[in-house]
Coordinates of N, CA and C in Angstrom, one line a residue:
Chain A
Q1 N 6.2 14.9 -8.8 CA 7.3 14.1 -9.3 C 7.1 12.6 -8.9
Q2 N 7.1 11.8 -10.0 CA 6.9 10.4 -9.7 C 8.2 9.7 -9.3
Q3 N 8.2 9.1 -8.1 CA 9.4 8.6 -7.5 C 9.7 7.2 -8.0
V4 N 8.7 6.5 -8.5 CA 8.9 5.2 -9.0 C 8.1 5.0 -10.3
K5 N 8.7 4.5 -11.3 CA 8.1 4.2 -12.6 C 7.9 2.7 -12.8
Q6 N 6.6 2.3 -12.9 CA 6.3 0.9 -13.1 C 5.8 0.6 -14.5
S7 N 6.3 -0.5 -15.0 CA 5.8 -0.9 -16.4 C 5.8 -2.4 -16.5
P8 N 5.0 -3.0 -17.4 CA 4.0 -2.3 -18.2 C 2.7 -1.9 -17.3
Q9 N 1.9 -1.2 -17.9 CA 0.6 -0.8 -17.3 C -0.3 -2.0 -17.2
S10 N -0.3 -2.8 -18.3 CA -1.1 -4.1 -18.3 C -0.3 -5.1 -19.0
L11 N -0.7 -6.4 -18.7 CA 0.1 -7.5 -19.2 C -0.8 -8.7 -19.3
I12 N -0.8 -9.4 -20.5 CA -1.5 -10.6 -20.7 C -0.5 -11.7 -20.9
V13 N -0.7 -12.8 -20.1 CA 0.3 -13.9 -20.2 C -0.6 -15.2 -20.2
Q14 N -0.1 -16.1 -21.0 CA -0.7 -17.4 -21.0 C -0.4 -18.3 -19.8
K15 N -1.3 -19.1 -19.4 CA -1.1 -20.0 -18.3 C 0.2 -20.8 -18.5
G16 N 1.0 -20.8 -17.4 CA 2.3 -21.5 -17.5 C 3.4 -20.6 -17.9
G17 N 3.1 -19.4 -18.4 CA 4.2 -18.5 -18.9 C 4.8 -17.7 -17.7
I18 N 5.7 -16.9 -18.1 CA 6.4 -16.0 -17.1 C 5.9 -14.6 -17.2
S19 N 5.5 -14.1 -16.1 CA 5.1 -12.7 -16.0 C 6.2 -11.8 -15.5
I20 N 6.5 -10.7 -16.1 CA 7.6 -9.9 -15.7 C 7.1 -8.4 -15.6
I21 N 7.3 -7.8 -14.4 CA 6.9 -6.5 -14.2 C 8.1 -5.7 -13.6
N22 N 8.3 -4.5 -14.1 CA 9.5 -3.7 -13.8 C 9.2 -2.4 -13.1
C23 N 10.2 -2.0 -12.2 CA 10.1 -0.7 -11.6 C 11.4 -0.1 -11.6
A24 N 11.4 1.2 -11.7 CA 12.7 2.0 -11.7 C 12.5 3.2 -10.8
Y25 N 13.6 3.5 -10.1 CA 13.5 4.6 -9.1 C 14.8 5.5 -9.3
E26 N 14.7 6.7 -8.6 CA 15.9 7.6 -8.7 C 16.6 7.8 -7.4
N27 N 15.9 7.8 -6.3 CA 16.5 8.2 -5.0 C 17.1 7.0 -4.4
T28 N 18.5 7.0 -4.3 CA 19.2 5.8 -3.7 C 19.0 5.7 -2.2
A29 N 18.3 6.6 -1.6 CA 18.1 6.5 -0.1 C 17.1 5.4 0.2
F30 N 16.3 5.0 -0.8 CA 15.4 3.9 -0.5 C 16.1 2.6 -0.2
D31 N 15.6 1.8 0.8 CA 16.3 0.6 1.1 C 15.4 -0.6 1.3
Y32 N 14.2 -0.5 0.9 CA 13.2 -1.5 1.0 C 12.3 -1.5 -0.2
F33 N 12.2 -2.7 -0.8 CA 11.5 -2.8 -2.1 C 10.5 -3.9 -2.1
P34 N 9.3 -3.7 -1.7 CA 8.3 -4.7 -1.7 C 7.4 -4.7 -2.9
W35 N 6.8 -5.9 -3.1 CA 5.7 -6.0 -4.2 C 4.4 -6.4 -3.5
Y36 N 3.4 -5.8 -3.9 CA 2.0 -6.1 -3.4 C 1.1 -6.6 -4.5
Q37 N 0.2 -7.5 -4.1 CA -0.8 -8.0 -5.1 C -2.2 -7.5 -4.6
Q38 N -3.0 -7.0 -5.5 CA -4.3 -6.6 -5.1 C -5.4 -7.1 -6.0
F39 N -6.4 -7.7 -5.4 CA -7.5 -8.1 -6.1 C -8.6 -7.1 -6.0
P40 N -9.5 -7.0 -7.0 CA -10.6 -6.0 -7.0 C -11.4 -6.0 -5.6
G41 N -11.5 -4.8 -5.1 CA -12.3 -4.6 -3.9 C -11.5 -5.0 -2.6
K42 N -10.3 -5.4 -2.7 CA -9.5 -5.9 -1.5 C -8.3 -4.9 -1.3
G43 N -7.8 -5.0 -0.1 CA -6.5 -4.3 0.2 C -5.3 -5.0 -0.4
P44 N -4.2 -4.3 -0.6 CA -3.0 -4.9 -1.1 C -2.5 -5.9 -0.2
A45 N -1.9 -7.0 -0.7 CA -1.4 -8.1 0.1 C 0.1 -8.2 -0.2
L46 N 1.0 -8.2 0.8 CA 2.4 -8.3 0.6 C 2.8 -9.6 0.0
L47 N 3.5 -9.6 -1.1 CA 3.9 -10.8 -1.8 C 5.3 -11.2 -1.4
I48 N 6.2 -10.3 -1.6 CA 7.6 -10.5 -1.5 C 8.4 -9.2 -1.4
A49 N 9.5 -9.1 -0.7 CA 10.2 -7.9 -0.6 C 11.7 -8.2 -0.6
I50 N 12.5 -7.1 -0.9 CA 13.9 -7.3 -1.0 C 14.6 -6.1 -0.4
R51 N 15.8 -6.3 0.1 CA 16.7 -5.2 0.6 C 17.8 -5.0 -0.5
P52 N 18.5 -3.9 -0.5 CA 19.5 -3.7 -1.6 C 20.8 -4.5 -1.4
D53 N 20.9 -5.2 -0.3 CA 22.1 -6.0 -0.1 C 22.1 -7.3 -0.8
V54 N 21.0 -7.7 -1.4 CA 20.9 -8.9 -2.2 C 20.4 -8.6 -3.6
S55 N 20.8 -9.4 -4.6 CA 20.4 -9.1 -6.0 C 19.1 -9.9 -6.4
E56 N 18.8 -10.9 -5.6 CA 17.7 -11.7 -6.0 C 17.1 -12.4 -4.8
K57 N 15.7 -12.5 -4.8 CA 15.1 -13.2 -3.7 C 13.9 -14.0 -4.3
K58 N 13.8 -15.3 -3.9 CA 12.8 -16.2 -4.5 C 11.9 -16.7 -3.4
E59 N 10.6 -16.7 -3.6 CA 9.6 -17.3 -2.7 C 8.6 -18.0 -3.5
G60 N 8.7 -19.3 -3.6 CA 7.8 -20.1 -4.4 C 7.9 -19.7 -5.9
R61 N 6.8 -19.3 -6.5 CA 6.8 -18.9 -7.9 C 7.2 -17.5 -8.2
F62 N 7.4 -16.7 -7.1 CA 7.7 -15.3 -7.2 C 9.2 -15.0 -6.9
T63 N 9.8 -14.2 -7.8 CA 11.2 -13.8 -7.6 C 11.3 -12.3 -7.9
I64 N 12.1 -11.7 -7.0 CA 12.5 -10.3 -7.2 C 13.9 -10.3 -7.7
S65 N 14.2 -9.6 -8.7 CA 15.5 -9.3 -9.2 C 15.8 -7.8 -8.9
F66 N 17.0 -7.6 -8.4 CA 17.3 -6.2 -8.0 C 18.6 -5.8 -8.6
N67 N 18.6 -4.7 -9.3 CA 19.9 -4.1 -9.9 C 20.1 -2.8 -9.3
K68 N 21.0 -2.8 -8.3 CA 21.3 -1.5 -7.5 C 21.9 -0.4 -8.4
S69 N 22.8 -0.8 -9.2 CA 23.5 0.2 -10.0 C 22.5 0.9 -11.0
A70 N 21.6 0.1 -11.6 CA 20.6 0.6 -12.5 C 19.4 1.2 -11.8
K71 N 19.3 1.0 -10.5 CA 18.2 1.5 -9.8 C 16.9 0.9 -10.3
Q72 N 16.9 -0.4 -10.5 CA 15.7 -1.1 -11.1 C 15.5 -2.4 -10.3
F73 N 14.2 -2.7 -10.2 CA 13.9 -4.1 -9.7 C 12.7 -4.6 -10.4
S74 N 12.6 -5.9 -10.4 CA 11.5 -6.5 -11.2 C 10.9 -7.7 -10.4
L75 N 9.7 -8.0 -10.7 CA 9.0 -9.1 -10.2 C 8.8 -10.1 -11.3
H76 N 9.2 -11.4 -11.1 CA 9.0 -12.5 -12.0 C 8.0 -13.5 -11.4
I77 N 6.9 -13.8 -12.1 CA 6.0 -14.8 -11.7 C 6.2 -16.0 -12.6
M78 N 6.7 -17.1 -12.1 CA 6.9 -18.3 -12.9 C 5.6 -19.1 -13.0
D79 N 5.5 -19.9 -14.0 CA 4.3 -20.7 -14.2 C 3.0 -20.0 -13.8
S80 N 2.8 -18.9 -14.4 CA 1.7 -18.0 -14.1 C 0.4 -18.8 -14.2
Q81 N -0.5 -18.5 -13.3 CA -1.8 -19.2 -13.2 C -3.0 -18.2 -13.3
P82 N -4.1 -18.6 -13.7 CA -5.3 -17.7 -13.8 C -5.6 -17.0 -12.4
G83 N -5.3 -17.7 -11.3 CA -5.5 -17.1 -10.0 C -4.5 -16.0 -9.7
D84 N -3.5 -15.8 -10.5 CA -2.5 -14.7 -10.3 C -3.1 -13.4 -11.0
S85 N -4.2 -13.5 -11.7 CA -4.7 -12.3 -12.3 C -5.1 -11.3 -11.3
A86 N -4.5 -10.2 -11.3 CA -4.6 -9.2 -10.2 C -3.8 -8.0 -10.7
T87 N -3.9 -6.9 -9.8 CA -3.0 -5.8 -10.1 C -1.8 -5.9 -9.1
Y88 N -0.7 -5.6 -9.6 CA 0.6 -5.7 -8.9 C 1.2 -4.3 -8.7
F89 N 1.6 -4.0 -7.5 CA 2.3 -2.7 -7.2 C 3.7 -3.0 -6.7
C90 N 4.6 -2.2 -7.2 CA 5.9 -2.2 -6.5 C 5.8 -1.0 -5.6
A91 N 6.7 -0.9 -4.6 CA 6.8 0.2 -3.7 C 8.2 0.4 -3.2
L92 N 8.4 1.6 -2.6 CA 9.7 1.9 -2.1 C 9.5 2.3 -0.6
G93 N 10.5 1.9 0.2 CA 10.5 2.3 1.6 C 11.9 2.7 2.0
R94 N 11.9 3.5 3.1 CA 13.2 4.0 3.6 C 13.2 4.0 5.1
G95 N 14.0 3.1 5.7 CA 14.0 3.0 7.1 C 12.8 2.1 7.6
T96 N 12.9 1.7 8.9 CA 12.0 0.7 9.4 C 10.5 1.2 9.5
A97 N 10.4 2.4 9.8 CA 9.0 3.0 10.0 C 8.5 3.8 8.9
S98 N 9.2 3.7 7.7 CA 8.9 4.6 6.6 C 7.6 4.3 6.0
K99 N 6.9 5.4 5.5 CA 5.8 5.3 4.6 C 6.3 4.6 3.3
L100 N 5.4 4.0 2.6 CA 5.7 3.4 1.3 C 5.2 4.3 0.2
T101 N 6.1 4.4 -0.9 CA 5.7 5.1 -2.1 C 5.4 4.0 -3.1
F102 N 4.2 4.0 -3.7 CA 3.8 3.0 -4.6 C 3.9 3.4 -6.1
G103 N 4.2 2.4 -6.9 CA 4.1 2.6 -8.3 C 2.6 2.7 -8.7
T104 N 2.4 2.8 -10.0 CA 1.0 3.0 -10.5 C 0.3 1.7 -10.8
G105 N 1.0 0.6 -10.7 CA 0.3 -0.7 -10.8 C 0.4 -1.3 -12.2
T106 N 0.4 -2.6 -12.2 CA 0.3 -3.4 -13.5 C -0.8 -4.4 -13.3
R107 N -1.7 -4.3 -14.3 CA -2.9 -5.2 -14.3 C -2.5 -6.5 -15.1
L108 N -2.4 -7.6 -14.4 CA -2.0 -8.9 -15.0 C -3.2 -9.7 -15.3
Q109 N -3.3 -10.2 -16.5 CA -4.3 -11.2 -16.8 C -3.7 -12.4 -17.3
V110 N -4.0 -13.6 -16.7 CA -3.4 -14.8 -17.1 C -4.5 -15.6 -17.8
T111 N -4.3 -15.9 -19.1 CA -5.3 -16.6 -19.8 C -5.1 -18.1 -19.9
L112 N -6.1 -18.9 -20.1 CA -6.0 -20.3 -20.2 C -5.4 -20.8 -21.5
Chain B
D1 N -9.6 -14.2 13.0 CA -8.7 -13.6 12.0 C -7.9 -12.5 12.7
T2 N -6.6 -12.6 12.6 CA -5.7 -11.6 13.3 C -5.2 -10.6 12.4
G3 N -5.7 -10.4 11.2 CA -5.3 -9.3 10.3 C -5.8 -8.0 10.7
V4 N -5.4 -7.0 9.8 CA -5.9 -5.6 10.0 C -7.4 -5.6 9.6
S5 N -8.2 -5.0 10.4 CA -9.6 -4.8 10.1 C -10.0 -3.4 10.0
Q6 N -11.0 -3.1 9.1 CA -11.4 -1.7 8.9 C -13.0 -1.7 8.8
N7 N -13.5 -0.7 9.4 CA -15.0 -0.5 9.4 C -15.3 1.0 9.2
P8 N -16.4 1.2 8.5 CA -17.2 0.3 7.7 C -16.4 -0.1 6.4
R9 N -16.9 -1.1 5.7 CA -16.3 -1.5 4.4 C -16.7 -0.5 3.3
H10 N -17.9 0.0 3.4 CA -18.4 0.9 2.4 C -19.1 2.0 3.1
K11 N -19.0 3.2 2.6 CA -19.7 4.4 3.1 C -20.1 5.3 2.0
I12 N -21.4 5.6 1.9 CA -21.9 6.5 0.9 C -22.4 7.7 1.7
T13 N -22.0 8.9 1.3 CA -22.4 10.1 2.1 C -22.6 11.2 1.1
K14 N -23.4 12.2 1.6 CA -23.6 13.4 0.7 C -22.5 14.4 1.0
R15 N -22.3 15.1 -0.1 CA -21.3 16.2 0.0 C -21.6 17.1 1.2
G16 N -20.6 17.4 1.9 CA -20.7 18.3 3.1 C -20.9 17.6 4.4
Q17 N -21.2 16.3 4.4 CA -21.3 15.6 5.6 C -19.9 15.1 6.1
N18 N -19.9 14.8 7.4 CA -18.7 14.3 8.0 C -18.7 12.8 8.1
V19 N -17.6 12.1 7.9 CA -17.5 10.7 8.0 C -16.3 10.3 8.9
T20 N -16.4 9.1 9.5 CA -15.3 8.6 10.3 C -15.1 7.1 10.0
F21 N -13.9 6.8 9.9 CA -13.5 5.4 9.6 C -12.7 4.9 10.8
R22 N -12.8 3.6 11.0 CA -12.0 2.9 12.1 C -11.0 1.9 11.5
C23 N -9.9 1.8 12.1 CA -8.9 0.8 11.7 C -8.4 0.1 13.0
D24 N -8.5 -1.3 13.0 CA -7.9 -2.1 14.1 C -6.7 -2.8 13.5
P25 N -5.5 -2.5 14.0 CA -4.3 -3.1 13.5 C -4.1 -4.5 14.0
I26 N -3.1 -5.2 13.4 CA -2.7 -6.5 14.0 C -2.2 -6.3 15.4
S27 N -2.6 -7.2 16.2 CA -2.3 -7.1 17.7 C -0.8 -7.0 17.9
E28 N -0.5 -6.0 18.7 CA 0.9 -5.8 19.1 C 1.7 -5.0 18.0
H29 N 1.1 -4.7 16.9 CA 1.8 -3.8 15.9 C 1.7 -2.4 16.5
N30 N 2.8 -1.7 16.6 CA 2.8 -0.4 17.2 C 2.8 0.7 16.1
R31 N 3.0 0.3 14.9 CA 3.0 1.3 13.8 C 1.7 1.2 13.0
L32 N 1.1 2.3 12.7 CA -0.2 2.3 11.9 C -0.1 3.4 10.9
Y33 N -0.6 3.0 9.7 CA -0.5 3.9 8.5 C -1.9 4.1 7.9
W34 N -2.2 5.2 7.4 CA -3.3 5.5 6.5 C -2.9 5.8 5.1
Y35 N -3.5 5.2 4.1 CA -3.3 5.5 2.7 C -4.6 5.8 2.1
R36 N -4.6 6.4 0.9 CA -5.7 6.6 0.1 C -5.4 6.1 -1.3
Q37 N -6.4 5.4 -1.9 CA -6.2 4.9 -3.2 C -7.4 5.2 -4.1
T38 N -7.1 5.9 -5.2 CA -8.2 6.2 -6.1 C -8.1 5.2 -7.3
L39 N -9.2 5.1 -8.1 CA -9.3 4.1 -9.1 C -8.1 4.1 -10.1
G40 N -7.5 3.0 -10.2 CA -6.4 2.9 -11.2 C -5.1 3.4 -10.7
Q41 N -5.0 3.7 -9.5 CA -3.7 4.3 -8.9 C -3.2 3.4 -7.8
G42 N -2.0 3.6 -7.4 CA -1.4 3.0 -6.3 C -1.8 3.8 -5.0
P43 N -1.7 3.1 -3.9 CA -2.0 3.8 -2.6 C -1.1 5.0 -2.4
E44 N -1.7 6.1 -1.8 CA -0.9 7.2 -1.5 C -0.9 7.5 0.0
F45 N 0.3 7.7 0.6 CA 0.4 7.9 2.0 C -0.3 9.1 2.5
L46 N -1.0 8.9 3.6 CA -1.7 10.1 4.3 C -1.0 10.4 5.6
T47 N -0.9 9.4 6.5 CA -0.4 9.7 7.8 C 0.1 8.4 8.5
Y48 N 0.9 8.6 9.6 CA 1.5 7.5 10.2 C 1.6 7.7 11.7
F49 N 1.3 6.7 12.5 CA 1.4 6.7 14.0 C 2.4 5.7 14.4
Q50 N 3.1 6.0 15.5 CA 3.9 5.1 16.2 C 3.3 5.2 17.6
N51 N 2.7 4.1 18.1 CA 1.9 4.1 19.3 C 0.9 5.1 19.1
E52 N 0.7 6.1 20.1 CA -0.3 7.0 20.0 C 0.1 8.3 19.3
A53 N 1.4 8.4 19.0 CA 2.0 9.6 18.4 C 1.9 9.7 16.9
Q54 N 1.3 10.8 16.4 CA 1.2 10.9 14.9 C 2.5 11.6 14.5
L55 N 3.4 10.8 13.8 CA 4.7 11.2 13.5 C 4.9 11.9 12.1
E56 N 4.0 11.6 11.2 CA 4.1 12.2 9.9 C 2.7 12.4 9.2
K57 N 2.6 13.5 8.5 CA 1.4 13.7 7.8 C 1.7 14.2 6.4
S58 N 1.0 13.6 5.4 CA 1.2 14.0 4.0 C 0.6 15.4 3.7
R59 N 1.1 16.1 2.7 CA 0.4 17.3 2.3 C -0.9 17.0 1.7
L60 N -1.2 15.7 1.4 CA -2.5 15.3 0.9 C -3.6 15.5 2.0
L61 N -3.1 15.4 3.2 CA -4.0 15.5 4.4 C -4.4 16.9 4.7
S62 N -5.5 17.4 4.0 CA -5.9 18.8 4.2 C -6.5 19.0 5.6
D63 N -6.8 20.2 5.9 CA -7.3 20.6 7.3 C -8.7 19.9 7.6
R64 N -9.3 19.4 6.5 CA -10.6 18.7 6.7 C -10.4 17.2 7.2
F65 N -9.2 16.8 7.2 CA -8.9 15.4 7.6 C -8.2 15.4 8.9
S66 N -8.6 14.5 9.8 CA -7.9 14.3 11.1 C -7.9 12.9 11.4
A67 N -6.8 12.5 12.0 CA -6.6 11.1 12.4 C -6.2 11.0 13.9
E68 N -6.6 10.0 14.5 CA -6.2 9.8 15.9 C -5.9 8.4 16.2
R69 N -5.1 8.2 17.2 CA -4.9 6.8 17.8 C -4.7 6.9 19.3
P70 N -5.8 7.2 20.0 CA -5.7 7.7 21.4 C -5.0 6.8 22.3
K71 N -5.1 5.5 22.2 CA -4.5 4.6 23.2 C -3.5 3.7 22.5
G72 N -3.0 4.1 21.3 CA -2.0 3.3 20.7 C -2.5 2.0 20.1
S73 N -3.8 1.8 20.1 CA -4.4 0.6 19.5 C -5.1 0.9 18.2
F74 N -6.4 1.0 18.2 CA -7.2 1.3 17.0 C -6.9 2.8 16.6
S75 N -7.3 3.1 15.4 CA -7.2 4.5 14.9 C -8.5 4.9 14.2
T76 N -8.8 6.2 14.2 CA -9.9 6.7 13.4 C -9.4 7.8 12.5
L77 N -10.0 7.8 11.3 CA -9.8 8.9 10.3 C -11.1 9.6 10.1
E78 N -11.1 10.9 10.3 CA -12.3 11.6 10.1 C -12.1 12.6 8.9
I79 N -13.1 12.7 8.1 CA -13.1 13.7 7.0 C -14.3 14.6 7.3
Q80 N -14.1 15.9 7.4 CA -15.1 16.8 7.6 C -15.5 17.5 6.3
R81 N -16.8 17.9 6.2 CA -17.3 18.6 5.0 C -16.8 17.9 3.7
T82 N -17.2 16.6 3.6 CA -16.7 15.8 2.5 C -17.0 16.5 1.1
E83 N -16.1 16.2 0.2 CA -16.2 16.7 -1.2 C -16.2 15.5 -2.1
Q84 N -16.6 15.7 -3.3 CA -16.7 14.6 -4.3 C -15.3 14.1 -4.5
G85 N -14.3 14.9 -4.5 CA -12.9 14.5 -4.7 C -12.4 13.6 -3.6
D86 N -13.1 13.5 -2.5 CA -12.7 12.6 -1.4 C -13.1 11.1 -1.7
S87 N -13.8 10.9 -2.7 CA -14.3 9.5 -3.0 C -13.0 8.7 -3.4
A88 N -12.8 7.7 -2.6 CA -11.6 6.8 -2.8 C -11.8 5.6 -1.9
M89 N -10.7 4.8 -1.9 CA -10.6 3.7 -1.0 C -9.6 4.1 0.1
Y90 N -10.0 4.1 1.3 CA -9.1 4.5 2.4 C -8.6 3.2 3.1
L91 N -7.3 3.1 3.0 CA -6.6 1.8 3.5 C -5.8 2.1 4.7
C92 N -5.8 1.1 5.6 CA -5.0 1.2 6.8 C -4.0 0.0 6.8
A93 N -2.8 0.3 7.3 CA -1.8 -0.8 7.3 C -1.1 -0.7 8.7
S94 N -0.6 -1.8 9.1 CA 0.2 -1.8 10.4 C 1.5 -2.6 10.2
S95 N 2.4 -2.3 11.0 CA 3.7 -3.0 11.0 C 4.2 -3.2 12.5
S96 N 5.1 -4.1 12.6 CA 5.6 -4.6 13.9 C 6.4 -3.6 14.7
R97 N 6.4 -3.8 16.0 CA 7.3 -2.9 16.8 C 8.7 -3.3 16.7
L98 N 9.0 -4.5 16.1 CA 10.4 -4.9 16.0 C 11.1 -4.1 14.9
A99 N 12.2 -3.5 15.3 CA 12.8 -2.5 14.4 C 13.3 -3.1 13.1
A100 N 13.6 -4.4 13.1 CA 14.2 -5.0 11.9 C 13.1 -5.4 10.9
L101 N 11.8 -5.2 11.2 CA 10.8 -5.7 10.3 C 10.1 -4.5 9.7
Y102 N 10.2 -4.4 8.3 CA 9.7 -3.3 7.6 C 8.2 -3.6 7.1
E103 N 7.8 -4.8 7.1 CA 6.6 -5.2 6.4 C 5.4 -4.5 6.9
Q104 N 4.6 -4.0 6.0 CA 3.3 -3.3 6.3 C 2.2 -4.2 5.7
Y105 N 1.3 -4.5 6.6 CA 0.1 -5.4 6.2 C -1.1 -4.5 6.2
F106 N -1.8 -4.6 5.1 CA -3.0 -3.8 4.8 C -4.3 -4.5 5.2
G107 N -5.2 -3.6 5.6 CA -6.6 -4.1 5.8 C -7.4 -4.1 4.5
P108 N -8.7 -4.4 4.5 CA -9.5 -4.5 3.3 C -9.9 -3.2 2.7
G109 N -9.8 -2.1 3.5 CA -10.1 -0.8 3.1 C -11.6 -0.4 3.4
T110 N -11.8 0.9 3.4 CA -13.1 1.5 3.4 C -13.3 2.2 2.1
R111 N -14.4 1.8 1.4 CA -14.7 2.5 0.1 C -15.6 3.7 0.4
L112 N -15.2 4.9 0.2 CA -16.0 6.1 0.4 C -16.5 6.6 -1.0
T113 N -17.8 6.8 -1.0 CA -18.4 7.5 -2.2 C -19.2 8.7 -1.7
V114 N -18.8 9.9 -2.2 CA -19.4 11.1 -1.9 C -20.3 11.6 -3.1
T115 N -21.6 11.7 -2.8 CA -22.5 12.0 -3.9 C -22.9 13.5 -3.8

């Protein structure tokens, strides 16, 4: 049973455009929602994370939007750059020491 | 560099052999996690330590897999009698002892290829 559904599977965006990746979940017990960026051959790197008590969090060009009632959250990358080309994973966590449950990933390509 | 480190970075082994991987977490992080990632998929949780205690194991962790963290610092993951299906990237992550911090930081991974 897939606990988190991530879409799209792949995304092509022009340089300077906005990249949007979405995740949906079912279990309302989750209370921690991070996004990770992964380059080929590397481990995932934490980008930004949100708790359910806020609806939006922004760090630089990266913004998480969180809709608690719809059980959805999304990553927005503003002014996308070729260096942002990577695979992005959303994840779910529950409690401070919880394992993370990852989405299936979105491969982002930013073209010139 | 004070990040999570993993050794070796790559391991090629023949089916049936045993392999062991090492993870050194960020200094003073008391929580350590192992995940497995296959091509085109997100990481999947294997097991979790708080200090030296192994607190949770996934059903993915068959009897051929064993993990230890004897002194609450580095951890090892051993796979016995490797199978071709064990080929994957094995990732280690650590997080802080401070209860308010959820963030998990990943190492570069060990890529295992079983021939």
